[in-house]
Amino acid sequence: MIVDAIKAVECRPLSLLAELTYRCNLQCPYCYNPLDLGSYARELDVETWARVLDEAAAMGIVHVHFSGGEPTLRPRELCALVSHARSKELYTNLITQGTFLTDALLDELLSAGLDHVQISVQAAHAALADYIAGTRVHEKKAEVLRRVASRDVALTLNCVLHRHNIDEVADIIAFAETIGVKRLELANTQFYGWAFKNRFAIVPSRAQVERARTTIDLARERLRGRMEITHVLADYYELFPKPCMNGWARQFLTVAPDGRVFPCPAAAAITSLHFDAVTDASLEWIWSHSEAFNAYRGTSWMPEPCRSCARREVDWGGCRCQAFLLTGDAAVTDPACSLSPRRDAIEALRVEDEHPAVDPRENGFVPRRFQRQPVP
Amino acid sequence: MNSATPALARGCRFRRSANSAGTLLVPEGVVELNSSASAIVELIDGKRTVEEITLELSERTALDLQSMSSDVQTLLQRLAAKCWLVVGDKAALP
C-alpha cells in the first residue's frame, strides 16, 4: 500500500514558468533565452500577470516558477505576484541569480509567502564564475546564498555545467555543502537560445561528462538524506533523448515577458509555429485549443521511428525545439536519439576525445547581451 | 526510538485534495499521496512524536499497531531520504 503511495502526477497542467522579464545583469553564454532579447522590451503588466495566475490556479496548476531573465529586476511586481499566487494556494518558486536579493527584498518575499528560492552560481570559484557571468558577481552570490540559507525558506543551489566548469563539479558540490543547501541541481547545458549559438565553445567532451557523472553519483550516495542532488544529463551523449517537458504540452506552460505562451521555455525558436498570447486569449484556451499546443501533443503527430517505438510514451519523441534547431523540422525524432535517421546532427556536436588542454579563456563565446536595435 | 518529532522540511507543504487524498508540494515537484499516506503526512507537525502519530492512526483506522507502525516508518524513511523531512532533537529518525 505505502509502496505505491508516492507517485508523480501526470497528464494535466501542473507547472507554470512565469518569465517576468528577459533583462539580466549577467551575460552567461549558456542562457536558453532567445537571441532577440530586445524584442521583448514591452513586458506584461502586473494586472495581466495576476489574471494569468488566477487562470492557472483554476486550471489546477500547482507550481509557479518566477523566472526570466532576472525576475528580481521587477521587485514590486514580483512581491505582489508571489502574494497573489499564495492567496490562490499556488506553490511559489523564485528562480534567480541572486545578486539583487537584499535582506529587505527577502523580508518582503517571505512575508508574501515565498516557498522556495533557486539561486544559480556559475562555478565554484570566483575567477572562473565571474568570467562565465561576464561580470564580478560570485562573491556577492556566495554572501547572498549564506543569508538565504539561514532564513525560513527552502533553497536550491543550481549550477549549469559545460566545458569550462564541469571538471570542477566536486568543488561545486563542496561549495554547496559549505553553504548548507538541501538541494543541489547540477544541470548540463541544454542547447537552446544563447547556448545553441555558443554550442561549439561550451560543449563538454564525452570524457568530461562521464567523469562528472561518476563524481556526482558518488556524492549523491555520500550525501543521501542530507542533500538531494539533481543531475540533468547531457542528452547528446545518451542513447535516448530526454522526455522533454515530459511531453509537449502535457504538464508545463511558459508565459514569456511579452505574454506569449509556450509549452516549453525554448519553444519561441520554432518559427514554424504561431504562439498565442495571454493578451489575446485565456490560458485555458491556449492550453486546450491553440494550434501550437496541439501540434506535438501525445503520440499521433509522431513519425517513424517514434511511432512504432516501445519508448514513445517514455521519451515522447524527445525535444521538439532540438529537432527544429538541428534539422529545421520540429516534427522529426529528436536527433539525440540513437535511432534517429538524423543522429549525425548530434554527432557533429559531440567531442569524442578530450578537449585540447588550453586556457578556457582562449575559447571565446558570445556573451548574452541585448542586441543594439538598428536606428530606423 | 519512537520519541522523534518529525516535521516537513522547509519548502514542503501538504495540500488536501477534494477526495480523502492529498498532495505534498515540494521544491520543483508534486507528490500525489494516497489516503493512507495523506493521513500520516497530515499529522506530521513537528510536535507529535512518531509514536503518537502511530497510535492516533491505529485507533482511527482499526489497523493493528504493528502494521501501522511499519507503514509510518516506511513513509517517514522515504520522505527523509528525499530531504522532505526534518526530525526533532529528541532522537534520531527511527
CSV table of C-alpha atoms in Angstrom, one decimal:
chain,number,residue,atom,x,y,z
A,1,MET,CA,0.0,0.0,0.0
A,2,ILE,CA,2.6,2.5,1.1
A,3,VAL,CA,5.0,1.4,-1.6
A,4,ASP,CA,2.7,2.9,-4.2
A,5,ALA,CA,1.9,5.9,-2.1
A,6,ILE,CA,4.3,8.2,-3.8
A,7,LYS,CA,4.0,8.7,-7.5
A,8,ALA,CA,4.3,11.6,-9.8
A,9,VAL,CA,1.2,13.2,-11.1
A,10,GLU,CA,0.7,13.1,-14.8
A,11,CYS,CA,-1.3,14.3,-17.8
A,12,ARG,CA,-2.5,17.7,-16.6
A,13,PRO,CA,-1.1,21.2,-16.4
A,14,LEU,CA,1.0,21.3,-13.2
A,15,SER,CA,3.6,23.9,-13.6
A,16,LEU,CA,3.8,27.5,-14.9
A,17,LEU,CA,7.0,29.3,-15.7
A,18,ALA,CA,6.4,33.0,-15.4
A,19,GLU,CA,9.2,34.9,-17.1
A,20,LEU,CA,8.7,38.4,-15.8
A,21,THR,CA,11.5,39.9,-17.9
A,22,TYR,CA,14.4,38.9,-20.1
A,23,ARG,CA,16.6,41.7,-18.6
A,24,CYS,CA,19.6,40.5,-16.7
A,25,ASN,CA,22.9,41.9,-15.5
A,26,LEU,CA,24.7,38.7,-16.2
A,27,GLN,CA,25.9,37.5,-19.6
A,28,CYS,CA,26.1,33.8,-19.3
A,29,PRO,CA,26.8,32.2,-22.6
A,30,TYR,CA,24.6,29.1,-21.9
A,31,CYS,CA,21.4,31.1,-21.3
A,32,TYR,CA,18.4,29.5,-23.0
A,33,ASN,CA,16.7,32.8,-23.5
A,34,PRO,CA,16.1,33.9,-27.1
A,35,LEU,CA,18.7,35.8,-29.0
A,36,ASP,CA,16.4,38.7,-29.9
A,37,LEU,CA,16.1,39.9,-26.3
A,38,GLY,CA,15.4,43.4,-27.5
A,39,SER,CA,12.1,42.5,-29.0
A,40,TYR,CA,10.7,41.6,-25.5
A,41,ALA,CA,11.1,45.1,-24.2
A,42,ARG,CA,7.4,45.5,-23.7
A,43,GLU,CA,6.6,43.5,-20.6
A,44,LEU,CA,3.2,42.3,-19.3
A,45,ASP,CA,1.9,44.5,-16.5
A,46,VAL,CA,1.2,43.2,-13.0
A,47,GLU,CA,-2.6,43.2,-13.5
A,48,THR,CA,-2.3,40.8,-16.5
A,49,TRP,CA,0.1,38.6,-14.6
A,50,ALA,CA,-2.3,38.4,-11.7
A,51,ARG,CA,-5.1,37.3,-14.1
A,52,VAL,CA,-2.7,34.7,-15.6
A,53,LEU,CA,-2.2,33.3,-12.1
A,54,ASP,CA,-5.9,33.2,-11.4
A,55,GLU,CA,-6.4,31.3,-14.6
A,56,ALA,CA,-3.5,29.0,-13.8
A,57,ALA,CA,-5.0,28.1,-10.4
A,58,ALA,CA,-8.4,27.5,-11.9
A,59,MET,CA,-6.8,25.0,-14.3
A,60,GLY,CA,-5.3,23.0,-11.5
A,61,ILE,CA,-1.7,24.3,-11.9
A,62,VAL,CA,0.2,23.8,-8.6
A,63,HIS,CA,3.6,25.4,-9.0
A,64,VAL,CA,4.5,28.9,-10.2
A,65,HIS,CA,8.1,29.5,-11.0
A,66,PHE,CA,9.0,33.2,-11.3
A,67,SER,CA,12.0,33.5,-13.6
A,68,GLY,CA,13.3,35.4,-16.6
A,69,GLY,CA,15.9,36.9,-17.3
A,70,GLU,CA,16.2,38.1,-13.8
A,71,PRO,CA,12.8,38.4,-12.1
A,72,THR,CA,14.1,40.5,-9.1
A,73,LEU,CA,14.6,43.3,-11.6
A,74,ARG,CA,10.9,43.8,-11.2
A,75,PRO,CA,10.8,43.6,-7.4
A,76,ARG,CA,7.5,45.4,-6.8
A,77,GLU,CA,5.7,43.2,-9.3
A,78,LEU,CA,7.4,40.1,-8.0
A,79,CYS,CA,6.4,40.6,-4.4
A,80,ALA,CA,2.8,41.4,-5.4
A,81,LEU,CA,2.6,38.3,-7.6
A,82,VAL,CA,4.1,35.9,-5.0
A,83,SER,CA,1.5,37.2,-2.6
A,84,HIS,CA,-1.3,36.8,-5.1
A,85,ALA,CA,-0.1,33.3,-6.1
A,86,ARG,CA,-0.1,32.2,-2.4
A,87,SER,CA,-3.7,33.6,-2.0
A,88,LYS,CA,-4.6,31.1,-4.8
A,89,GLU,CA,-2.8,28.3,-2.9
A,90,LEU,CA,-0.1,28.1,-5.6
A,91,TYR,CA,3.4,26.9,-4.6
A,92,THR,CA,5.8,29.8,-5.3
A,93,ASN,CA,9.3,29.4,-6.5
A,94,LEU,CA,11.8,32.1,-7.3
A,95,ILE,CA,14.5,31.3,-9.9
A,96,THR,CA,17.2,34.0,-9.6
A,97,GLN,CA,20.9,34.6,-9.9
A,98,GLY,CA,20.6,36.3,-6.6
A,99,THR,CA,22.6,39.5,-6.9
A,100,PHE,CA,19.6,41.7,-6.1
A,101,LEU,CA,18.4,39.7,-3.1
A,102,THR,CA,18.8,42.2,-0.3
A,103,ASP,CA,17.6,41.4,3.2
A,104,ALA,CA,14.8,43.9,2.6
A,105,LEU,CA,13.6,42.2,-0.5
A,106,LEU,CA,13.9,38.8,1.2
A,107,ASP,CA,11.8,40.0,4.1
A,108,GLU,CA,9.2,41.2,1.7
A,109,LEU,CA,9.2,38.0,-0.4
A,110,LEU,CA,9.0,35.8,2.7
A,111,SER,CA,6.1,37.7,4.2
A,112,ALA,CA,4.4,37.4,0.8
A,113,GLY,CA,4.7,33.6,1.4
A,114,LEU,CA,7.5,32.6,-1.0
A,115,ASP,CA,8.0,28.8,-0.6
A,116,HIS,CA,11.3,28.2,-2.4
A,117,VAL,CA,14.3,30.0,-3.9
A,118,GLN,CA,16.6,28.6,-6.5
A,119,ILE,CA,19.9,30.5,-6.8
A,120,SER,CA,22.4,29.9,-9.5
A,121,VAL,CA,26.2,30.1,-9.5
A,122,GLN,CA,28.4,29.9,-12.5
A,123,ALA,CA,31.3,27.9,-10.9
A,124,ALA,CA,32.8,27.1,-7.5
A,125,HIS,CA,35.5,29.8,-7.6
A,126,ALA,CA,35.2,33.5,-8.3
A,127,ALA,CA,37.7,33.8,-11.1
A,128,LEU,CA,36.0,31.3,-13.4
A,129,ALA,CA,32.5,32.1,-12.3
A,130,ASP,CA,32.9,35.8,-13.0
A,131,TYR,CA,34.5,35.1,-16.4
A,132,ILE,CA,31.4,33.0,-17.3
A,133,ALA,CA,28.9,35.5,-16.0
A,134,GLY,CA,30.8,38.3,-17.7
A,135,THR,CA,30.8,40.4,-14.6
A,136,ARG,CA,32.1,40.3,-11.0
A,137,VAL,CA,29.2,38.6,-9.1
A,138,HIS,CA,30.5,35.4,-7.4
A,139,GLU,CA,31.5,36.8,-4.0
A,140,LYS,CA,28.2,38.6,-3.8
A,141,LYS,CA,26.3,35.4,-4.7
A,142,ALA,CA,28.1,33.4,-2.0
A,143,GLU,CA,27.2,36.1,0.5
A,144,VAL,CA,23.5,36.0,-0.6
A,145,LEU,CA,23.5,32.2,-0.5
A,146,ARG,CA,24.7,32.2,3.1
A,147,ARG,CA,22.0,34.7,4.1
A,148,VAL,CA,19.2,32.9,2.3
A,149,ALA,CA,20.3,29.5,3.8
A,150,SER,CA,19.8,31.0,7.3
A,151,ARG,CA,16.2,32.1,6.5
A,152,ASP,CA,12.9,30.2,6.7
A,153,VAL,CA,12.7,29.3,3.1
A,154,ALA,CA,13.7,26.3,1.1
A,155,LEU,CA,16.8,26.8,-1.0
A,156,THR,CA,18.2,25.1,-4.1
A,157,LEU,CA,21.6,25.8,-5.5
A,158,ASN,CA,21.8,25.5,-9.2
A,159,CYS,CA,24.9,25.3,-11.5
A,160,VAL,CA,24.8,24.9,-15.2
A,161,LEU,CA,27.6,22.6,-16.4
A,162,HIS,CA,29.6,23.0,-19.6
A,163,ARG,CA,33.1,22.6,-20.9
A,164,HIS,CA,34.6,25.3,-18.8
A,165,ASN,CA,33.3,24.3,-15.3
A,166,ILE,CA,32.3,20.6,-15.5
A,167,ASP,CA,35.8,19.5,-14.4
A,168,GLU,CA,35.3,21.3,-11.1
A,169,VAL,CA,32.0,19.6,-10.2
A,170,ALA,CA,33.4,18.2,-7.0
A,171,ASP,CA,34.3,21.7,-5.9
A,172,ILE,CA,30.8,22.9,-6.7
A,173,ILE,CA,29.3,20.1,-4.5
A,174,ALA,CA,31.8,21.1,-1.7
A,175,PHE,CA,30.7,24.7,-2.1
A,176,ALA,CA,27.0,23.6,-1.7
A,177,GLU,CA,27.9,21.7,1.4
A,178,THR,CA,29.7,24.7,2.9
A,179,ILE,CA,26.6,26.8,2.3
A,180,GLY,CA,24.4,24.1,3.8
A,181,VAL,CA,21.8,23.8,1.0
A,182,LYS,CA,19.5,20.8,1.0
A,183,ARG,CA,19.1,20.7,-2.8
A,184,LEU,CA,21.7,21.0,-5.5
A,185,GLU,CA,20.8,21.0,-9.2
A,186,LEU,CA,23.7,20.2,-11.5
A,187,ALA,CA,22.4,20.7,-15.0
A,188,ASN,CA,24.3,20.0,-18.1
A,189,THR,CA,23.8,22.8,-20.6
A,190,GLN,CA,20.8,22.3,-22.9
A,191,PHE,CA,21.5,23.8,-26.2
A,192,TYR,CA,18.8,26.4,-26.9
A,193,GLY,CA,19.0,30.2,-27.4
A,194,TRP,CA,22.4,31.6,-26.4
A,195,ALA,CA,23.7,28.1,-25.6
A,196,PHE,CA,22.9,26.9,-29.1
A,197,LYS,CA,24.7,30.0,-30.5
A,198,ASN,CA,27.7,29.1,-28.4
A,199,ARG,CA,27.4,25.4,-28.6
A,200,PHE,CA,30.9,24.7,-30.1
A,201,ALA,CA,32.6,26.9,-27.5
A,202,ILE,CA,30.9,25.4,-24.4
A,203,VAL,CA,30.1,21.7,-25.2
A,204,PRO,CA,31.9,19.4,-22.9
A,205,SER,CA,33.7,16.3,-24.1
A,206,ARG,CA,32.3,12.8,-23.6
A,207,ALA,CA,35.2,12.1,-21.1
A,208,GLN,CA,34.3,15.2,-19.1
A,209,VAL,CA,30.6,14.2,-19.0
A,210,GLU,CA,31.5,10.7,-17.8
A,211,ARG,CA,33.9,11.9,-15.2
A,212,ALA,CA,31.3,14.3,-13.8
A,213,ARG,CA,28.7,11.5,-13.8
A,214,THR,CA,30.9,9.3,-11.6
A,215,THR,CA,31.7,12.2,-9.2
A,216,ILE,CA,28.0,13.2,-8.9
A,217,ASP,CA,26.8,9.6,-8.4
A,218,LEU,CA,29.4,9.1,-5.5
A,219,ALA,CA,28.4,12.4,-3.9
A,220,ARG,CA,24.7,11.5,-4.1
A,221,GLU,CA,25.4,8.3,-2.2
A,222,ARG,CA,27.5,10.0,0.3
A,223,LEU,CA,25.0,12.9,0.9
A,224,ARG,CA,21.9,10.8,0.9
A,225,GLY,CA,19.3,12.2,3.3
A,226,ARG,CA,21.4,15.4,3.8
A,227,MET,CA,21.4,16.9,0.3
A,228,GLU,CA,19.4,15.9,-2.7
A,229,ILE,CA,21.4,16.2,-5.9
A,230,THR,CA,19.5,16.5,-9.2
A,231,HIS,CA,21.7,15.7,-12.2
A,232,VAL,CA,20.3,16.9,-15.6
A,233,LEU,CA,22.1,14.8,-18.2
A,234,ALA,CA,23.8,15.8,-21.4
A,235,ASP,CA,21.3,14.3,-23.8
A,236,TYR,CA,23.7,14.5,-26.8
A,237,TYR,CA,25.9,11.7,-25.2
A,238,GLU,CA,22.9,9.5,-24.2
A,239,LEU,CA,21.4,6.6,-26.2
A,240,PHE,CA,17.9,8.0,-25.9
A,241,PRO,CA,16.6,11.6,-25.9
A,242,LYS,CA,15.3,13.3,-22.8
A,243,PRO,CA,11.5,13.2,-22.3
A,244,CYS,CA,11.5,17.0,-22.9
A,245,MET,CA,8.9,18.7,-20.6
A,246,ASN,CA,7.6,15.2,-20.0
A,247,GLY,CA,6.0,15.5,-23.4
A,248,TRP,CA,4.9,18.6,-25.4
A,249,ALA,CA,2.1,20.4,-23.7
A,250,ARG,CA,1.4,17.6,-21.2
A,251,GLN,CA,2.3,19.3,-17.8
A,252,PHE,CA,4.1,22.6,-18.4
A,253,LEU,CA,3.4,26.1,-19.6
A,254,THR,CA,5.7,29.1,-20.0
A,255,VAL,CA,4.5,32.6,-20.2
A,256,ALA,CA,7.2,34.8,-21.8
A,257,PRO,CA,7.7,38.5,-20.8
A,258,ASP,CA,5.6,39.6,-23.9
A,259,GLY,CA,2.7,37.4,-22.9
A,260,ARG,CA,3.1,34.6,-25.5
A,261,VAL,CA,2.6,31.1,-24.1
A,262,PHE,CA,4.9,28.2,-24.9
A,263,PRO,CA,4.8,24.5,-24.0
A,264,CYS,CA,8.5,24.9,-23.0
A,265,PRO,CA,10.8,27.8,-22.3
A,266,ALA,CA,12.8,27.4,-25.6
A,267,ALA,CA,9.9,27.0,-28.0
A,268,ALA,CA,10.0,30.5,-29.4
A,269,ALA,CA,12.8,29.2,-31.5
A,270,ILE,CA,10.3,27.1,-33.5
A,271,THR,CA,9.4,29.7,-36.1
A,272,SER,CA,7.1,27.3,-38.0
A,273,LEU,CA,4.5,27.6,-35.2
A,274,HIS,CA,2.3,30.5,-34.1
A,275,PHE,CA,2.1,31.0,-30.4
A,276,ASP,CA,-0.8,32.8,-28.9
A,277,ALA,CA,-0.5,35.4,-26.1
A,278,VAL,CA,-2.4,35.8,-22.8
A,279,THR,CA,-3.3,39.3,-24.0
A,280,ASP,CA,-5.4,37.7,-26.8
A,281,ALA,CA,-6.8,34.5,-25.3
A,282,SER,CA,-7.2,32.8,-21.9
A,283,LEU,CA,-4.5,30.4,-20.6
A,284,GLU,CA,-7.1,27.6,-20.6
A,285,TRP,CA,-8.0,28.2,-24.3
A,286,ILE,CA,-4.3,28.3,-25.3
A,287,TRP,CA,-3.6,25.1,-23.3
A,288,SER,CA,-6.6,23.2,-24.7
A,289,HIS,CA,-7.3,24.6,-28.2
A,290,SER,CA,-4.3,26.5,-29.6
A,291,GLU,CA,-2.6,25.2,-32.7
A,292,ALA,CA,0.8,25.3,-31.1
A,293,PHE,CA,-0.1,23.3,-28.0
A,294,ASN,CA,-1.8,20.6,-30.0
A,295,ALA,CA,0.8,20.4,-32.7
A,296,TYR,CA,3.0,17.8,-30.9
A,297,ARG,CA,0.8,16.7,-28.0
A,298,GLY,CA,0.5,13.0,-27.3
A,299,THR,CA,1.8,10.5,-29.9
A,300,SER,CA,-0.3,10.9,-33.1
A,301,TRP,CA,2.0,13.5,-34.6
A,302,MET,CA,4.9,11.1,-34.4
A,303,PRO,CA,6.9,10.0,-37.5
A,304,GLU,CA,8.9,6.8,-37.5
A,305,PRO,CA,11.0,5.6,-35.7
A,306,CYS,CA,9.0,7.1,-32.8
A,307,ARG,CA,5.5,6.0,-34.0
A,308,SER,CA,6.2,2.3,-33.5
A,309,CYS,CA,8.8,2.6,-30.8
A,310,ALA,CA,8.2,1.0,-27.4
A,311,ARG,CA,9.6,4.1,-25.8
A,312,ARG,CA,7.2,6.5,-27.4
A,313,GLU,CA,5.4,7.3,-24.1
A,314,VAL,CA,8.7,7.3,-22.2
A,315,ASP,CA,10.6,9.8,-24.4
A,316,TRP,CA,7.7,11.5,-26.1
A,317,GLY,CA,9.9,11.8,-29.2
A,318,GLY,CA,12.5,13.8,-27.3
A,319,CYS,CA,12.6,17.6,-27.7
A,320,ARG,CA,10.8,19.4,-30.5
A,321,CYS,CA,13.0,22.5,-30.2
A,322,GLN,CA,16.1,20.5,-30.6
A,323,ALA,CA,14.7,18.7,-33.6
A,324,PHE,CA,13.9,22.1,-35.1
A,325,LEU,CA,17.2,23.7,-34.3
A,326,LEU,CA,19.2,20.8,-35.7
A,327,THR,CA,17.2,19.7,-38.7
A,328,GLY,CA,14.8,22.6,-39.5
A,329,ASP,CA,11.8,20.4,-38.8
A,330,ALA,CA,10.2,20.3,-35.4
A,331,ALA,CA,8.1,17.1,-36.3
A,332,VAL,CA,11.0,14.7,-36.6
A,333,THR,CA,12.5,12.4,-34.0
A,334,ASP,CA,15.0,14.3,-31.7
A,335,PRO,CA,18.4,13.8,-33.3
A,336,ALA,CA,19.7,13.0,-29.7
A,337,CYS,CA,18.0,9.6,-30.1
A,338,SER,CA,20.4,6.9,-31.4
A,339,LEU,CA,17.5,5.6,-33.6
A,340,SER,CA,17.1,9.0,-35.3
A,341,PRO,CA,17.9,9.0,-39.0
A,342,ARG,CA,19.4,12.5,-38.3
A,343,ARG,CA,21.6,11.5,-35.4
A,344,ASP,CA,24.5,12.9,-37.5
A,345,ALA,CA,23.3,16.3,-36.4
A,346,ILE,CA,24.1,15.4,-32.7
A,347,GLU,CA,27.3,13.6,-33.6
A,348,ALA,CA,28.6,16.8,-35.1
A,349,LEU,CA,28.2,18.5,-31.7
A,350,ARG,CA,29.9,15.8,-29.7
A,351,VAL,CA,33.6,15.9,-28.7
A,352,GLU,CA,34.6,12.3,-28.5
A,353,ASP,CA,38.2,12.9,-27.5
A,354,GLU,CA,39.4,15.2,-24.7
A,355,HIS,CA,39.4,18.9,-25.5
A,356,PRO,CA,42.9,20.1,-26.2
A,357,ALA,CA,44.4,21.4,-22.9
A,358,VAL,CA,44.2,25.2,-23.3
A,359,ASP,CA,43.1,28.0,-21.2
A,360,PRO,CA,39.3,28.2,-21.4
A,361,ARG,CA,39.6,31.9,-21.8
A,362,GLU,CA,41.0,31.3,-25.3
A,363,ASN,CA,37.8,29.6,-26.4
A,364,GLY,CA,35.7,32.6,-26.8
A,365,PHE,CA,32.0,32.5,-26.6
A,366,VAL,CA,29.4,35.2,-27.4
A,367,PRO,CA,28.2,36.8,-24.1
A,368,ARG,CA,24.4,37.0,-23.7
A,369,ARG,CA,23.6,40.6,-24.5
A,370,PHE,CA,20.7,42.7,-25.7
A,371,GLN,CA,21.3,43.5,-29.4
A,372,ARG,CA,21.5,47.1,-30.1
A,373,GLN,CA,18.4,47.9,-32.1
A,374,PRO,CA,19.2,49.4,-35.5
A,375,VAL,CA,18.2,53.0,-35.9
A,376,PRO,CA,15.4,53.2,-38.5
B,1,MET,CA,13.1,5.1,19.4
B,2,ASN,CA,9.6,6.5,18.5
B,3,SER,CA,10.1,9.7,20.5
B,4,ALA,CA,11.3,11.5,17.4
B,5,THR,CA,9.2,14.5,16.3
B,6,PRO,CA,9.2,14.7,12.5
B,7,ALA,CA,8.3,17.9,10.7
B,8,LEU,CA,8.1,18.6,7.0
B,9,ALA,CA,11.2,20.4,5.7
B,10,ARG,CA,11.2,24.0,4.5
B,11,GLY,CA,9.5,24.3,1.2
B,12,CYS,CA,7.3,21.2,1.7
B,13,ARG,CA,3.6,21.7,2.2
B,14,PHE,CA,0.7,19.3,2.4
B,15,ARG,CA,-2.4,20.2,0.5
B,16,ARG,CA,-5.6,18.3,0.9
B,17,SER,CA,-7.4,17.4,-2.3
B,18,ALA,CA,-11.2,17.2,-2.8
B,19,ASN,CA,-11.2,13.5,-2.1
B,20,SER,CA,-9.6,12.0,1.1
B,21,ALA,CA,-6.2,12.0,-0.5
B,22,GLY,CA,-3.8,14.9,-0.7
B,23,THR,CA,-0.7,16.2,-2.4
B,24,LEU,CA,2.7,17.0,-1.0
B,25,LEU,CA,4.1,20.1,-2.6
B,26,VAL,CA,7.9,20.0,-2.7
B,27,PRO,CA,10.5,22.2,-4.3
B,28,GLU,CA,10.0,21.7,-8.1
B,29,GLY,CA,7.7,18.7,-7.6
B,30,VAL,CA,4.3,17.5,-6.8
B,31,VAL,CA,3.8,14.2,-4.9
B,32,GLU,CA,0.4,12.6,-5.1
B,33,LEU,CA,-0.4,10.7,-1.8
B,34,ASN,CA,-3.0,8.0,-1.4
B,35,SER,CA,-5.4,8.3,1.5
B,36,SER,CA,-3.2,6.3,4.0
B,37,ALA,CA,-0.1,8.3,3.2
B,38,SER,CA,-2.1,11.6,3.4
B,39,ALA,CA,-3.4,10.6,6.8
B,40,ILE,CA,0.2,10.2,8.0
B,41,VAL,CA,1.6,13.3,6.4
B,42,GLU,CA,-1.2,15.4,7.8
B,43,LEU,CA,-0.2,14.5,11.3
B,44,ILE,CA,3.5,15.4,10.8
B,45,ASP,CA,3.7,18.8,12.5
B,46,GLY,CA,7.0,18.8,14.4
B,47,LYS,CA,5.1,18.3,17.7
B,48,ARG,CA,3.6,14.9,17.6
B,49,THR,CA,6.1,12.0,18.1
B,50,VAL,CA,6.2,9.1,15.7
B,51,GLU,CA,4.6,7.0,18.5
B,52,GLU,CA,1.7,9.5,18.9
B,53,ILE,CA,1.1,9.5,15.1
B,54,THR,CA,1.1,5.7,15.0
B,55,LEU,CA,-1.2,5.4,18.0
B,56,GLU,CA,-3.6,8.0,16.7
B,57,LEU,CA,-3.9,6.5,13.2
B,58,SER,CA,-4.1,3.0,14.6
B,59,GLU,CA,-7.1,4.0,16.7
B,60,ARG,CA,-8.7,5.9,13.9
B,61,THR,CA,-8.3,3.1,11.3
B,62,ALA,CA,-8.5,0.0,13.5
B,63,LEU,CA,-5.3,-1.2,11.9
B,64,ASP,CA,-3.2,-3.1,14.4
B,65,LEU,CA,-0.4,-1.2,15.9
B,66,GLN,CA,2.4,-3.2,14.4
B,67,SER,CA,1.2,-2.8,10.8
B,68,MET,CA,0.6,0.9,11.3
B,69,SER,CA,4.0,1.4,12.9
B,70,SER,CA,5.6,-0.3,9.9
B,71,ASP,CA,3.6,1.9,7.4
B,72,VAL,CA,4.5,5.1,9.3
B,73,GLN,CA,8.2,4.2,9.5
B,74,THR,CA,8.4,3.2,5.8
B,75,LEU,CA,6.8,6.5,4.7
B,76,LEU,CA,9.0,8.6,7.1
B,77,GLN,CA,12.1,7.0,5.8
B,78,ARG,CA,11.1,7.6,2.2
B,79,LEU,CA,10.4,11.3,2.9
B,80,ALA,CA,13.7,11.6,4.8
B,81,ALA,CA,15.7,10.1,2.0
B,82,LYS,CA,14.3,12.8,-0.3
B,83,CYS,CA,15.2,15.5,2.3
B,84,TRP,CA,11.5,16.4,2.7
B,85,LEU,CA,11.6,15.7,6.5
B,86,VAL,CA,13.4,17.1,9.4
B,87,VAL,CA,13.4,15.3,12.7
B,88,GLY,CA,13.3,16.9,16.2
B,89,ASP,CA,16.2,16.5,18.5
B,90,LYS,CA,14.6,14.1,21.0
B,91,ALA,CA,16.0,11.1,19.0
B,92,ALA,CA,17.4,10.3,15.6
B,93,LEU,CA,14.9,9.2,12.9
B,94,PRO,CA,13.9,5.6,13.5
